[in-house]
Structures are given as C-alpha cells and as structure tokens.
Tab-separated table of C-alpha atoms in Angstrom:
chain	number	residue	atom	x	y	z
A	1	MET	CA	17.934	-3.174	-30.113
A	2	GLN	CA	19.413	-3.769	-26.659
A	3	CYS	CA	21.142	-6.974	-27.732
A	4	LEU	CA	22.867	-5.144	-30.590
A	5	LEU	CA	24.509	-2.563	-28.331
A	6	PRO	CA	28.000	-3.298	-26.993
A	7	ALA	CA	28.193	-5.071	-23.645
A	8	GLU	CA	30.990	-2.691	-22.663
A	9	GLY	CA	31.989	0.767	-23.809
A	10	GLU	CA	30.417	4.192	-24.114
A	11	VAL	CA	27.003	4.590	-25.805
A	12	PHE	CA	25.660	8.011	-26.828
A	13	TRP	CA	21.855	8.263	-27.140
A	14	LEU	CA	20.484	11.219	-29.077
A	15	THR	CA	16.726	11.400	-29.091
A	16	GLY	CA	14.158	14.123	-28.433
A	17	SER	CA	15.528	17.182	-26.628
A	18	ALA	CA	18.955	15.536	-26.210
A	19	ILE	CA	19.644	16.167	-29.900
A	20	LYS	CA	19.779	19.906	-29.215
A	21	LYS	CA	22.717	19.262	-26.858
A	22	ALA	CA	24.737	17.293	-29.417
A	23	HIS	CA	27.448	19.969	-29.464
A	24	THR	CA	28.324	19.119	-25.855
A	25	LEU	CA	29.614	15.732	-27.052
A	26	LEU	CA	32.228	17.245	-29.362
A	27	GLY	CA	35.712	16.108	-28.387
A	28	GLN	CA	34.377	12.942	-26.743
A	29	GLU	CA	34.388	9.369	-28.079
A	30	CYS	CA	31.910	6.496	-28.035
A	31	ASP	CA	31.624	2.861	-29.107
A	32	ALA	CA	27.998	3.102	-30.220
A	33	LEU	CA	25.902	6.053	-31.328
A	34	VAL	CA	22.089	5.927	-31.422
A	35	PHE	CA	20.491	8.807	-33.336
A	36	ASP	CA	16.690	9.056	-33.431
A	37	ALA	CA	15.485	10.812	-36.581
A	38	HIS	CA	11.773	10.443	-35.725
A	39	SER	CA	11.824	13.469	-33.432
A	40	GLY	CA	13.497	15.579	-36.118
A	41	PHE	CA	16.505	14.805	-38.287
A	42	ASP	CA	18.851	17.608	-37.225
A	43	VAL	CA	21.530	17.122	-39.865
A	44	ASN	CA	24.004	19.460	-38.149
A	45	ALA	CA	23.797	17.455	-34.933
A	46	PHE	CA	24.031	14.183	-36.857
A	47	ALA	CA	27.139	15.319	-38.722
A	48	ALA	CA	28.777	16.596	-35.546
A	49	VAL	CA	28.235	13.549	-33.339
A	50	SER	CA	29.071	11.023	-36.059
A	51	GLY	CA	32.685	12.075	-35.583
A	52	THR	CA	32.626	10.870	-31.969
A	53	LEU	CA	32.533	7.182	-33.000
A	54	ARG	CA	35.720	5.221	-32.424
A	55	GLY	CA	37.021	2.839	-35.052
A	56	GLY	CA	35.001	-0.353	-34.860
A	57	GLY	CA	32.022	1.505	-33.386
A	58	THR	CA	28.455	1.235	-34.655
A	59	LEU	CA	25.998	3.916	-35.728
A	60	PHE	CA	22.293	3.198	-35.168
A	61	LEU	CA	20.098	5.584	-37.183
A	62	LEU	CA	16.444	5.238	-36.150
A	63	ILE	CA	14.183	6.252	-39.049
A	64	PRO	CA	10.699	5.607	-40.479
A	65	PRO	CA	10.497	2.812	-43.076
A	66	LEU	CA	13.231	3.600	-45.585
A	67	ASP	CA	10.998	3.948	-48.660
A	68	ALA	CA	8.544	6.132	-46.709
A	69	TRP	CA	11.135	8.394	-45.057
A	70	ALA	CA	11.181	11.054	-47.788
A	71	ALA	CA	7.430	11.617	-47.323
A	72	PHE	CA	7.736	11.832	-43.523
A	73	PRO	CA	6.712	15.327	-42.233
A	74	ASP	CA	9.938	15.817	-40.340
A	75	PRO	CA	9.522	18.129	-37.307
A	76	ASP	CA	12.962	19.587	-38.087
A	77	TYR	CA	11.491	21.237	-41.183
A	78	ARG	CA	10.146	23.954	-38.886
A	79	ARG	CA	13.734	25.165	-38.593
A	80	PHE	CA	13.684	26.623	-42.107
A	81	ILE	CA	10.172	26.637	-43.626
A	82	PRO	CA	8.554	30.094	-43.779
A	83	TYR	CA	5.102	31.009	-42.495
A	84	PRO	CA	2.460	29.760	-43.369
A	85	TYR	CA	3.982	26.483	-44.654
A	86	GLN	CA	3.804	23.286	-42.589
A	87	PRO	CA	6.115	20.226	-42.570
A	88	GLU	CA	3.543	18.401	-44.734
A	89	ASP	CA	4.199	20.938	-47.524
A	90	VAL	CA	7.895	20.025	-47.907
A	91	ARG	CA	8.844	17.850	-50.885
A	92	GLY	CA	11.612	15.962	-49.036
A	93	ARG	CA	14.261	16.178	-51.774
A	94	PHE	CA	17.095	16.004	-49.242
A	95	LEU	CA	15.695	12.776	-47.776
A	96	GLN	CA	15.052	11.328	-51.236
A	97	ARG	CA	18.729	11.722	-52.011
A	98	LEU	CA	19.786	10.411	-48.592
A	99	VAL	CA	17.631	7.283	-49.002
A	100	ARG	CA	19.198	6.671	-52.404
A	101	LEU	CA	22.705	6.938	-50.940
A	102	LEU	CA	21.770	4.734	-47.980
A	103	LYS	CA	20.607	2.002	-50.329
A	104	VAL	CA	23.888	2.183	-52.229
A	105	ALA	CA	25.847	2.000	-48.966
A	106	TRP	CA	23.677	-0.832	-47.614
A	107	TYR	CA	23.910	-3.060	-50.670
A	108	GLY	CA	27.410	-2.042	-51.712
A	109	ARG	CA	29.239	-2.540	-48.397
A	110	SER	CA	29.822	-5.602	-46.239
A	111	GLY	CA	30.299	-3.574	-43.056
A	112	PHE	CA	32.391	-0.883	-41.429
A	113	SER	CA	36.056	-1.070	-40.601
A	114	PRO	CA	36.751	-2.798	-37.258
A	115	THR	CA	40.169	-1.283	-36.726
A	116	VAL	CA	40.800	1.499	-34.219
A	117	GLY	CA	43.060	4.322	-35.336
A	118	LEU	CA	46.331	4.928	-33.478
A	119	LYS	CA	48.401	7.951	-32.655
A	120	SER	CA	50.190	9.027	-35.840
A	121	ASP	CA	53.818	9.994	-36.232
A	122	LEU	CA	52.677	13.138	-38.036
A	123	GLN	CA	50.826	14.265	-34.912
A	124	ALA	CA	54.145	14.232	-32.997
A	125	VAL	CA	55.713	16.249	-35.828
A	126	VAL	CA	52.890	18.813	-35.563
A	127	VAL	CA	53.424	19.155	-31.809
A	128	ALA	CA	57.164	19.684	-32.335
A	129	THR	CA	56.477	22.272	-35.043
A	130	ILE	CA	54.151	24.247	-32.753
A	131	LEU	CA	56.778	24.229	-29.990
A	132	GLN	CA	59.468	25.602	-32.291
A	133	ALA	CA	57.424	27.972	-34.468
A	134	ASN	CA	58.177	31.687	-34.174
A	135	THR	CA	55.897	32.694	-37.049
A	136	PRO	CA	52.137	32.258	-37.555
A	137	MET	CA	51.102	28.700	-38.310
A	138	VAL	CA	47.971	27.265	-39.953
A	139	LEU	CA	47.072	23.699	-38.948
A	140	THR	CA	44.376	22.010	-41.029
A	141	ALA	CA	42.861	18.541	-40.923
A	142	ASP	CA	39.672	16.638	-41.552
A	143	ARG	CA	37.679	15.347	-38.589
A	144	GLY	CA	39.186	12.624	-36.425
A	145	ARG	CA	42.805	13.402	-37.313
A	146	GLY	CA	43.900	14.474	-33.818
A	147	LYS	CA	44.210	18.182	-34.529
A	148	SER	CA	42.768	19.378	-31.211
A	149	ALA	CA	44.724	16.720	-29.312
A	150	ALA	CA	47.941	18.009	-30.903
A	151	LEU	CA	47.053	21.541	-29.770
A	152	GLY	CA	46.512	20.271	-26.222
A	153	MET	CA	49.828	18.401	-26.098
A	154	ALA	CA	51.686	21.416	-27.438
A	155	ALA	CA	49.925	23.769	-24.989
A	156	GLY	CA	50.853	21.570	-22.045
A	157	GLN	CA	54.511	21.408	-23.035
A	158	LEU	CA	54.715	25.150	-23.684
A	159	GLN	CA	53.166	25.897	-20.291
A	160	ALA	CA	55.597	23.475	-18.626
A	161	ALA	CA	58.441	25.395	-20.271
A	162	GLY	CA	57.273	28.650	-18.663
A	163	LYS	CA	55.350	30.103	-21.603
A	164	ARG	CA	51.881	31.519	-21.093
A	165	VAL	CA	49.528	29.961	-23.632
A	166	LEU	CA	46.197	31.539	-24.525
A	167	LEU	CA	43.430	29.538	-26.195
A	168	THR	CA	40.403	30.830	-28.081
A	169	ALA	CA	37.624	29.159	-30.069
A	170	PRO	CA	33.987	29.845	-31.037
A	171	SER	CA	32.916	28.200	-27.765
A	172	ARG	CA	34.557	26.506	-24.817
A	173	ALA	CA	32.707	23.258	-25.615
A	174	THR	CA	34.622	22.900	-28.883
A	175	VAL	CA	38.005	22.762	-27.113
A	176	ALA	CA	37.235	19.976	-24.641
A	177	THR	CA	39.777	17.769	-26.433
A	178	VAL	CA	42.462	20.445	-26.157
A	179	PHE	CA	42.079	20.553	-22.372
A	180	LYS	CA	41.899	16.766	-22.197
A	181	HIS	CA	45.395	16.439	-23.720
A	182	ALA	CA	47.031	19.435	-22.001
A	183	GLU	CA	48.898	18.407	-18.843
A	184	PHE	CA	49.140	22.096	-17.945
A	185	PRO	CA	45.971	23.686	-19.382
A	186	PRO	CA	46.082	27.022	-21.228
A	187	SER	CA	43.924	30.053	-20.386
A	188	PHE	CA	40.718	30.123	-22.413
A	189	PHE	CA	39.129	33.329	-23.719
A	190	ALA	CA	36.132	33.757	-26.025
A	191	PRO	CA	37.173	35.661	-29.197
A	192	ASP	CA	35.377	38.869	-28.169
A	193	ASP	CA	36.794	38.783	-24.635
A	194	LEU	CA	40.281	38.131	-25.954
A	195	LEU	CA	40.248	41.176	-28.220
A	196	GLN	CA	38.671	43.406	-25.592
A	197	THR	CA	40.977	42.526	-22.723
A	198	LEU	CA	44.156	41.606	-24.691
A	199	PRO	CA	45.693	39.460	-21.918
A	200	GLN	CA	49.426	38.895	-21.996
A	201	GLY	CA	50.534	35.669	-23.608
A	202	ASP	CA	53.501	34.151	-25.400
A	203	VAL	CA	51.504	31.897	-27.747
A	204	LEU	CA	47.908	32.095	-28.939
A	205	LEU	CA	46.146	28.924	-30.071
A	206	VAL	CA	42.996	29.450	-32.163
A	207	ASP	CA	40.916	26.287	-32.557
A	208	GLU	CA	38.202	25.972	-35.242
A	209	ALA	CA	39.415	29.245	-36.710
A	210	ALA	CA	37.158	28.845	-39.763
A	211	ALA	CA	34.153	29.711	-37.578
A	212	ILE	CA	35.742	33.040	-36.576
A	213	PRO	CA	35.584	35.904	-39.105
A	214	VAL	CA	38.872	36.681	-40.850
A	215	PRO	CA	38.960	40.345	-39.648
A	216	LEU	CA	38.935	39.126	-36.034
A	217	LEU	CA	41.711	36.623	-36.751
A	218	LEU	CA	43.861	39.378	-38.249
A	219	LYS	CA	43.309	41.513	-35.134
A	220	MET	CA	44.514	38.576	-33.032
A	221	LEU	CA	47.584	38.330	-35.205
A	222	GLU	CA	48.371	42.008	-34.603
A	223	HIS	CA	48.589	41.477	-30.841
A	224	TYR	CA	49.936	37.907	-30.779
A	225	PRO	CA	52.515	37.369	-33.545
A	226	ARG	CA	53.096	33.777	-32.397
A	227	CYS	CA	49.731	32.276	-33.368
A	228	VAL	CA	48.546	28.817	-34.339
A	229	PHE	CA	45.334	28.905	-36.368
A	230	SER	CA	43.794	25.455	-36.379
A	231	THR	CA	40.672	24.407	-38.265
A	232	THR	CA	38.759	21.465	-39.640
A	233	LEU	CA	38.711	21.413	-43.419
A	234	HIS	CA	35.819	19.024	-43.983
A	235	GLY	CA	33.684	19.055	-40.864
A	236	TYR	CA	30.080	19.579	-39.902
A	237	GLU	CA	30.601	23.352	-40.100
A	238	GLY	CA	31.453	22.918	-43.775
A	239	SER	CA	33.551	26.082	-43.753
A	240	GLY	CA	37.189	25.073	-43.578
A	241	ARG	CA	37.969	25.038	-47.292
A	242	GLY	CA	36.632	28.543	-47.816
A	243	PHE	CA	38.561	29.707	-44.768
A	244	ALA	CA	41.766	28.232	-46.134
A	245	LEU	CA	41.414	30.096	-49.414
A	246	ARG	CA	40.472	33.462	-47.907
A	247	PHE	CA	42.602	33.567	-44.776
A	248	GLN	CA	45.786	32.291	-46.365
A	249	LYS	CA	45.613	35.077	-48.948
A	250	GLU	CA	45.492	37.575	-46.078
A	251	LEU	CA	48.404	35.854	-44.346
A	252	ASP	CA	50.509	36.219	-47.471
A	253	THR	CA	50.166	39.983	-46.974
A	254	TYR	CA	50.297	40.273	-43.175
A	255	ALA	CA	52.803	37.504	-42.367
A	256	PRO	CA	54.648	36.285	-45.474
A	257	GLY	CA	56.705	33.759	-43.472
A	258	TRP	CA	53.727	31.805	-42.095
A	259	GLN	CA	53.795	28.000	-41.996
A	260	ALA	CA	51.182	25.506	-43.169
A	261	VAL	CA	50.814	22.012	-41.669
A	262	ARG	CA	48.206	19.389	-42.621
A	263	LEU	CA	47.200	16.266	-40.689
A	264	HIS	CA	46.015	13.488	-43.020
A	265	GLN	CA	45.989	10.216	-41.079
A	266	PRO	CA	42.870	9.482	-38.975
A	267	ILE	CA	43.298	8.854	-35.249
A	268	ARG	CA	39.838	7.580	-34.231
A	269	TRP	CA	39.343	5.255	-37.216
A	270	VAL	CA	41.320	3.809	-40.103
A	271	GLU	CA	41.981	5.586	-43.360
A	272	ASN	CA	39.260	5.252	-46.027
A	273	ASP	CA	36.685	4.297	-43.385
A	274	PRO	CA	33.367	3.543	-45.178
A	275	LEU	CA	31.217	5.298	-42.563
A	276	GLU	CA	33.260	8.489	-42.837
A	277	HIS	CA	33.048	8.231	-46.630
A	278	PHE	CA	29.264	7.826	-46.521
A	279	ILE	CA	28.655	10.755	-44.169
A	280	ASN	CA	30.978	13.021	-46.137
A	281	ARG	CA	29.168	12.129	-49.344
A	282	ALA	CA	25.634	12.272	-47.926
A	283	LEU	CA	26.088	15.672	-46.257
A	284	LEU	CA	28.638	17.000	-48.772
A	285	LEU	CA	31.084	17.696	-45.963
A	286	ASP	CA	33.986	17.167	-48.375
A	287	ALA	CA	32.576	19.233	-51.254
A	288	ASP	CA	35.217	21.603	-52.647
A	289	VAL	CA	35.241	24.345	-55.210
A	290	GLU	CA	35.477	22.971	-58.728
A	291	GLU	CA	38.918	23.077	-60.281
A	292	GLY	CA	39.291	23.516	-63.997
A	293	VAL	CA	40.012	25.893	-66.813
A	294	CYS	CA	37.477	28.338	-68.166
A	295	ASN	CA	38.726	30.087	-71.283
A	296	THR	CA	38.520	33.842	-71.681
A	297	PRO	CA	36.872	35.924	-72.952
A	298	LEU	CA	34.021	35.279	-70.560
A	299	HIS	CA	30.639	34.569	-72.132
A	300	PRO	CA	28.753	32.996	-69.222
A	301	PHE	CA	25.384	31.368	-69.705
A	302	TYR	CA	22.675	32.143	-67.137
A	303	ARG	CA	20.035	29.654	-66.080
A	304	GLN	CA	17.734	28.866	-63.183
A	305	LEU	CA	18.211	25.348	-61.835
A	306	ASN	CA	15.310	22.972	-61.282
A	307	ARG	CA	15.679	21.541	-57.767
A	308	ASP	CA	14.110	18.196	-58.690
A	309	GLU	CA	16.717	17.805	-61.417
A	310	LEU	CA	19.513	19.109	-59.174
A	311	VAL	CA	18.912	16.532	-56.437
A	312	ALA	CA	19.230	13.773	-59.061
A	313	ASN	CA	22.425	15.237	-60.547
A	314	GLU	CA	25.105	14.452	-57.949
A	315	PRO	CA	28.104	15.970	-59.808
A	316	LEU	CA	26.262	19.272	-60.345
A	317	LEU	CA	25.054	19.346	-56.730
A	318	ARG	CA	28.609	18.813	-55.422
A	319	LYS	CA	29.994	21.592	-57.626
A	320	LEU	CA	27.242	23.979	-56.601
A	321	PHE	CA	27.476	23.350	-52.856
A	322	GLY	CA	31.274	23.335	-52.963
A	323	LEU	CA	31.193	26.870	-54.358
A	324	LEU	CA	28.760	27.991	-51.657
A	325	ILE	CA	30.996	26.501	-48.953
A	326	THR	CA	34.023	28.306	-50.316
A	327	ALA	CA	32.254	31.659	-50.385
A	328	HIS	CA	30.856	31.710	-46.865
A	329	TYR	CA	32.613	31.262	-43.537
A	330	GLN	CA	29.742	29.277	-42.012
A	331	THR	CA	27.985	26.781	-44.277
A	332	ARG	CA	26.512	23.660	-42.696
A	333	PRO	CA	24.603	20.553	-43.769
A	334	SER	CA	21.359	22.291	-42.781
A	335	ASP	CA	22.065	24.823	-45.541
A	336	LEU	CA	22.118	21.960	-48.050
A	337	ARG	CA	18.783	20.715	-46.748
A	338	GLN	CA	17.255	24.189	-46.797
A	339	MET	CA	18.496	24.807	-50.342
A	340	LEU	CA	16.861	21.604	-51.579
A	341	ASP	CA	13.663	21.639	-49.519
A	342	ALA	CA	12.593	25.076	-48.300
A	343	PRO	CA	9.547	26.371	-50.189
A	344	ASP	CA	9.964	29.443	-52.410
A	345	ILE	CA	13.744	29.140	-52.860
A	346	SER	CA	15.174	29.468	-56.356
A	347	ILE	CA	18.726	28.699	-57.517
A	348	HIS	CA	20.487	30.689	-60.233
A	349	VAL	CA	23.883	30.077	-61.846
A	350	LEU	CA	26.319	31.407	-64.417
A	351	GLU	CA	28.090	28.664	-66.373
A	352	GLN	CA	30.686	28.429	-69.069
A	353	GLN	CA	32.043	25.255	-70.659
A	354	GLY	CA	30.303	23.158	-67.994
A	355	MET	CA	31.903	25.075	-65.116
A	356	ILE	CA	29.851	26.971	-62.519
A	357	LEU	CA	31.298	30.474	-62.312
A	358	ALA	CA	28.724	31.985	-59.959
A	359	VAL	CA	25.650	30.950	-57.985
A	360	ALA	CA	22.878	32.770	-56.145
A	361	LEU	CA	19.992	31.661	-53.936
A	362	LEU	CA	16.786	33.685	-53.739
A	363	SER	CA	14.040	33.340	-51.132
A	364	ARG	CA	10.549	34.688	-51.819
A	365	GLU	CA	9.201	36.486	-48.741
A	366	GLY	CA	6.508	38.931	-47.668
A	367	GLY	CA	3.075	39.081	-49.311
A	368	LEU	CA	1.491	38.845	-45.838
A	369	ASP	CA	-2.049	39.998	-45.111
A	370	ALA	CA	-2.821	43.410	-43.645
A	371	GLU	CA	-3.773	42.084	-40.196
A	372	LEU	CA	-0.551	40.116	-39.731
A	373	THR	CA	1.521	42.999	-41.114
A	374	ALA	CA	-0.060	45.373	-38.588
A	375	ALA	CA	0.797	42.927	-35.780
A	376	ILE	CA	4.413	42.765	-36.999
A	377	HIS	CA	4.559	46.565	-37.053
A	378	ALA	CA	3.244	46.640	-33.484
A	379	GLY	CA	5.809	44.058	-32.385
A	380	THR	CA	3.259	41.421	-31.322
A	381	ARG	CA	3.890	38.875	-34.110
A	382	ARG	CA	7.052	37.578	-35.741
A	383	PRO	CA	6.211	34.861	-38.282
A	384	HIS	CA	9.130	32.635	-39.218
A	385	GLY	CA	10.981	32.979	-42.493
A	386	HIS	CA	10.417	36.607	-43.572
A	387	PRO	CA	13.479	38.454	-42.190
A	388	VAL	CA	13.730	41.401	-44.601
A	389	PRO	CA	9.972	42.246	-44.752
A	390	GLN	CA	9.795	42.041	-40.963
A	391	THR	CA	12.858	44.244	-40.507
A	392	LEU	CA	11.397	46.888	-42.807
A	393	THR	CA	8.006	46.706	-41.079
A	394	PHE	CA	9.150	46.668	-37.454
A	395	HIS	CA	12.648	48.168	-37.246
A	396	ALA	CA	12.476	50.590	-40.183
A	397	LYS	CA	8.881	51.486	-39.178
A	398	ILE	CA	7.412	51.136	-42.674
A	399	PRO	CA	3.841	50.096	-41.749
A	400	LYS	CA	2.873	47.993	-44.801
A	401	ALA	CA	6.254	46.713	-45.927
A	402	ALA	CA	5.472	43.044	-45.146
A	403	GLU	CA	2.463	43.208	-47.489
A	404	LEU	CA	4.836	43.693	-50.410
A	405	ILE	CA	6.545	40.735	-52.099
A	406	CYS	CA	10.297	40.517	-51.632
A	407	GLU	CA	12.892	38.316	-53.308
A	408	ARG	CA	15.726	38.118	-50.768
A	409	VAL	CA	19.251	37.309	-51.945
A	410	MET	CA	20.236	34.604	-49.457
A	411	ARG	CA	23.633	33.850	-50.985
A	412	ILE	CA	25.626	35.024	-53.960
A	413	ALA	CA	29.038	33.502	-54.662
A	414	VAL	CA	31.618	33.747	-57.427
A	415	HIS	CA	34.279	31.130	-58.128
A	416	PRO	CA	37.549	32.235	-56.427
A	417	ASP	CA	39.470	32.051	-59.715
A	418	TRP	CA	36.976	34.355	-61.458
A	419	GLN	CA	36.330	37.064	-58.920
A	420	ASN	CA	36.754	40.743	-59.866
A	421	HIS	CA	35.551	40.025	-63.417
A	422	GLY	CA	32.074	41.525	-62.962
A	423	LEU	CA	30.348	38.136	-62.684
A	424	GLY	CA	28.601	38.960	-59.410
A	425	ALA	CA	27.085	42.125	-60.873
A	426	TYR	CA	26.136	40.294	-64.076
A	427	LEU	CA	24.361	37.543	-62.147
A	428	LEU	CA	22.609	40.135	-59.984
A	429	GLN	CA	21.117	41.745	-63.109
A	430	HIS	CA	19.601	38.378	-64.013
A	431	LEU	CA	18.237	38.063	-60.473
A	432	LEU	CA	16.553	41.457	-60.767
A	433	GLY	CA	15.023	40.386	-64.072
A	434	PHE	CA	13.772	37.143	-62.533
A	435	ALA	CA	12.237	39.011	-59.593
A	436	THR	CA	10.516	41.521	-61.882
A	437	ARG	CA	9.070	38.804	-64.129
A	438	ASN	CA	7.712	36.982	-61.082
A	439	GLY	CA	5.897	39.951	-59.625
A	440	ALA	CA	8.221	40.942	-56.792
A	441	ASP	CA	7.920	44.496	-55.480
A	442	TYR	CA	11.540	44.706	-54.446
A	443	VAL	CA	14.747	42.725	-53.947
A	444	GLY	CA	16.333	42.741	-50.496
A	445	VAL	CA	19.580	41.609	-48.958
A	446	SER	CA	20.914	41.360	-45.415
A	447	TYR	CA	24.587	40.827	-44.609
A	448	ALA	CA	27.455	41.655	-42.281
A	449	MET	CA	28.689	44.985	-43.563
A	450	THR	CA	32.150	45.509	-44.996
A	451	PRO	CA	33.174	48.470	-47.183
A	452	ALA	CA	33.657	46.234	-50.233
A	453	LEU	CA	30.239	44.589	-49.903
A	454	LEU	CA	28.532	47.918	-49.302
A	455	ARG	CA	30.075	49.320	-52.507
A	456	PHE	CA	28.978	46.240	-54.474
A	457	TRP	CA	25.332	46.568	-53.506
A	458	GLU	CA	25.286	50.348	-53.843
A	459	ARG	CA	26.670	50.106	-57.396
A	460	ALA	CA	23.739	47.812	-58.202
A	461	GLY	CA	21.270	50.458	-57.010
A	462	PHE	CA	20.461	49.075	-53.560
A	463	VAL	CA	19.796	51.605	-50.797
A	464	LEU	CA	20.264	51.196	-47.052
A	465	ALA	CA	17.101	50.380	-45.135
A	466	ARG	CA	18.618	49.554	-41.765
A	467	VAL	CA	21.988	49.393	-40.005
A	468	GLY	CA	22.259	47.245	-36.885
A	469	PHE	CA	23.025	49.030	-33.614
A	470	ARG	CA	25.479	46.389	-32.428
A	471	LYS	CA	28.164	44.346	-34.087
A	472	ASP	CA	27.182	40.800	-34.897
A	473	THR	CA	28.975	38.298	-32.637
A	474	ALA	CA	29.492	35.813	-35.480
A	475	SER	CA	30.925	38.216	-38.068
A	476	GLY	CA	32.358	41.070	-36.019
A	477	SER	CA	30.508	43.563	-38.261
A	478	ARG	CA	27.251	45.455	-38.159
A	479	SER	CA	24.372	43.872	-40.025
A	480	VAL	CA	22.700	45.912	-42.753
A	481	VAL	CA	19.575	45.562	-44.863
A	482	GLN	CA	19.457	47.028	-48.355
A	483	VAL	CA	16.662	47.043	-50.916
A	484	LYS	CA	16.157	47.780	-54.593
A	485	VAL	CA	12.682	48.909	-55.611
A	486	LEU	CA	11.037	47.178	-58.589
A	487	SER	CA	7.330	48.122	-58.461
A	488	VAL	CA	5.424	51.395	-58.287
A	489	ARG	CA	3.782	50.532	-54.953
A	490	ALA	CA	7.196	49.773	-53.443
A	491	GLN	CA	8.506	53.062	-54.785
A	492	VAL	CA	5.671	54.907	-53.057
A	493	LEU	CA	6.031	52.985	-49.783
A	494	PHE	CA	9.818	53.268	-49.623
A	495	LYS	CA	9.904	56.924	-50.670
A	496	GLY	CA	12.535	58.775	-48.675
A	497	LEU	CA	14.252	55.596	-47.519
A	498	GLU	CA	17.567	56.626	-49.041
A	499	GLN	CA	17.590	59.905	-47.113
C-alpha cells in the first residue's frame, strides 16, 4: 500500500473514529484518499470526502474480499437497524448492488482522468454577477464546480468596496472554502443566530441553502433583500434538486425578479470524470425526479415493491429515489442504504403508464415485551429504532404503548407535477389497508409541523399524540407525532388521546 501512495501531495486517511470527522475535510483537497470500510462503511462520509480529490488523484477503498463484501456484518448497520436486530441479520442489498457496479467500473474502465481542472471563465462571470446583483440570486452547481470559491471571491471584493457581507450556512465547517478565497472575510452567523440577532448587512450569502428549511430562507429574504442562495444540486446531502423545485416556486411569489445562475464546468477535475460518474451512480447522488407525461384522468395502480427485485432494477430504483430526494430537504446516501437494507421496511408506490406518481416508506415498530416497555416508560431504556412507540410510552405517558405494533410512515412523496390531485391521500388509504392486513395496532407519523401537513394528516383521521416543546433546529418547526388507531386494543389504550 505505501508504495502506491504519492511521494508528494496531501493524503487523507479515513479509518476507525476518523471517519466520524469526515465533515471537517469539506472544502479541502487531497491527492490521495484512503477510506477504510472494514470499520463501518459510512456512505455519507464516503460521498462527502470523495469530492475532496483533485483531478489525477487516487481513491483507495479498503474492503473485505469483493465477492464476500455483501455478506460482511458491517458495523455501520447499527446506525439504522432497530432493536433487537444485529448486523448479521441484514441482507446487504445495498452492498450487493455496489459490488455489481464496482465490477462494471473495474472491468469497463482503463483508469481515472489524470487532468486537473482549472479555474473556469464561468466562475468569473458568477463573481461579477454577485457583485452587481440588486435582486435575490440562486447559484446552483454540482460538487467540485467552484461554487463556494466564487462566493468567497465575491465576498472579499464586496468587503473591499465597503459593503458589509454576512455569511450563513448549516455549519461553519461547510464554508471553509468561502473563507479560503475571501481576501476580506465576511461575518459568519449560524442560521438561528442570524434570524435572532438580525445584524446589519448589505449582502447576505447563504451557502448550502438546500440544507436550511425554506421558511427560514424566506425569513432571511425579508430582512436582507440582497441575498445569494447557493447550493449543491447533486451532492452528498442529496437535497439540492428538491430545494430548487420548492424554493424557486416561493421566490416567484416573494421576489419575481430573482436571478438564477448555474456552474457546470468542474474545477477540481475534468468534465465527465469517471470517478465522479461512478460515485454519482453508486450513491444515486444525481438521481432526479422522473420527467414524462402521465395522461389524465388519473387511474393509478398501487403495489408494494419487493426490495430484492428493486435492487436489481436500476431504472426503477433511480426513479424511486429521485422522487424521494425531490420531496425532502435532507435526503442522503444513508437513506438509500436504509431503504434497501433495514429490517421491517416496506415500500409502496402508485404508478400509471410506467411512471411513479407517489411513493411511501413504512417501518414496522413496537411489539416490545412488557418488561422493556416498562423500562421505556420509566425512562431507563431507549432501544434503537422505535421512535413513535417510545414517544407514546415515555413522553405521552401511555404505559403499554410500545407493546402495540405500529407501522410508521417514514416518508410519503408525490411527484411535483401531480400534487394536489389527491394522490397522497389515496396512497395513504392503501397504507392503512396494508397495516391492517399485517396485524398493526395503529399507524403513526412524526414530522416537522406545518399547517398544510397538519391538515393532511387530520383529514386522514390521525390525531395528535405529542407536540414538541421546542422548535427543531433542522426544520425550524415543532415536531409532532400523530396516530390512527386500527385495533380494538389500541382504541382502548389510546382512549382520550384526542382530548
């Protein structure tokens, strides 16, 4: 191994506990990246740090024997498997697919591109546009296109011209590149601090805006009309495409004169780089919502997907995950792995003419023994992977709630072109039927509350079980838990919950 590493240049080693600190490398660059999957294949960390490689760099992925990897009891499974499952119980569908794609890449490619990307002319155009813009601006790009560097250059020039520039992002670590390229650095504020203190500023730069809830972005726009909202479209967060669809609709209402700028040309590597292509494909970082025509009237067909068949059907998997990405502001590669591998998850879709109109993920939870349920109620145990039963048992003080079987709605998404046609409610009726047939006592859901979402679940007969005391830092809203009773014993146990 040592002889394969470059004699000169930066080498990033990620093994053991260092993998948990992968986010601290964002915005940096290396000539070789060594990622040890034996201690747990953290796909979010892998996706994030793969973007730190310069053109001509080499990725070393340390794995068990390739044909045995899918059966490896990966320690990272503990991130998403529910009690009482163990890593040995996981089927390894995600790794089966990854091994298949690795073999295609290994035998189908002669090597990776040796050329280092250069500063693009478009990046200079973006900087000039930011300097001159007097209306809100949305800057989008894939990874490695120099988006954050352009923000830094523009911030430095604005500060030199006497303007006070404010910078916000989900975390300070994500804007290291902005500061690196700003000769006169801007003032950084976390999103919550920014909206609480409302410091004076002439220009507000928002980096990785897709990871900040749209309501918070609109509040920023109210106080800082000259805003630049910058985000990665196809990155390890997997959220940029959905952000673009949702936020730009809001901008059309709040700021009709807003500008859109897109950076296409890579800076760190050449265009059509085979390593970037492989990682995008393997982790579905570039999955988008399916485009097409679905004739009206709507007569959607409901079915439950078999996960063994899904992992072997790449086009269907891309369409499905692309829709999930579009519908949620924070979808990551780990969500793909959980969807394929976590025990007791089921996938449900509405289709018409080969097009996925809606998708839902259910997770079977609860059914715990009386002793463990009593410990949860007392606050002495908190077994992993049963969020709604535990909330009802501990926070809502329903002593035996975790003994009941719950089907939790993890995600439900409707194609953007077919929203407000009743498809979400129609799919939910099928979910309730599925849960009833499979012996569930109730269906639960937990989400960041908005008036529209609350109305949706209430119309379906769900009642509030708990409202969070504080606003969630990720969504800016209070979290709520709602349930719909299916069995007689749940009806008895949850009696009076609505009041």
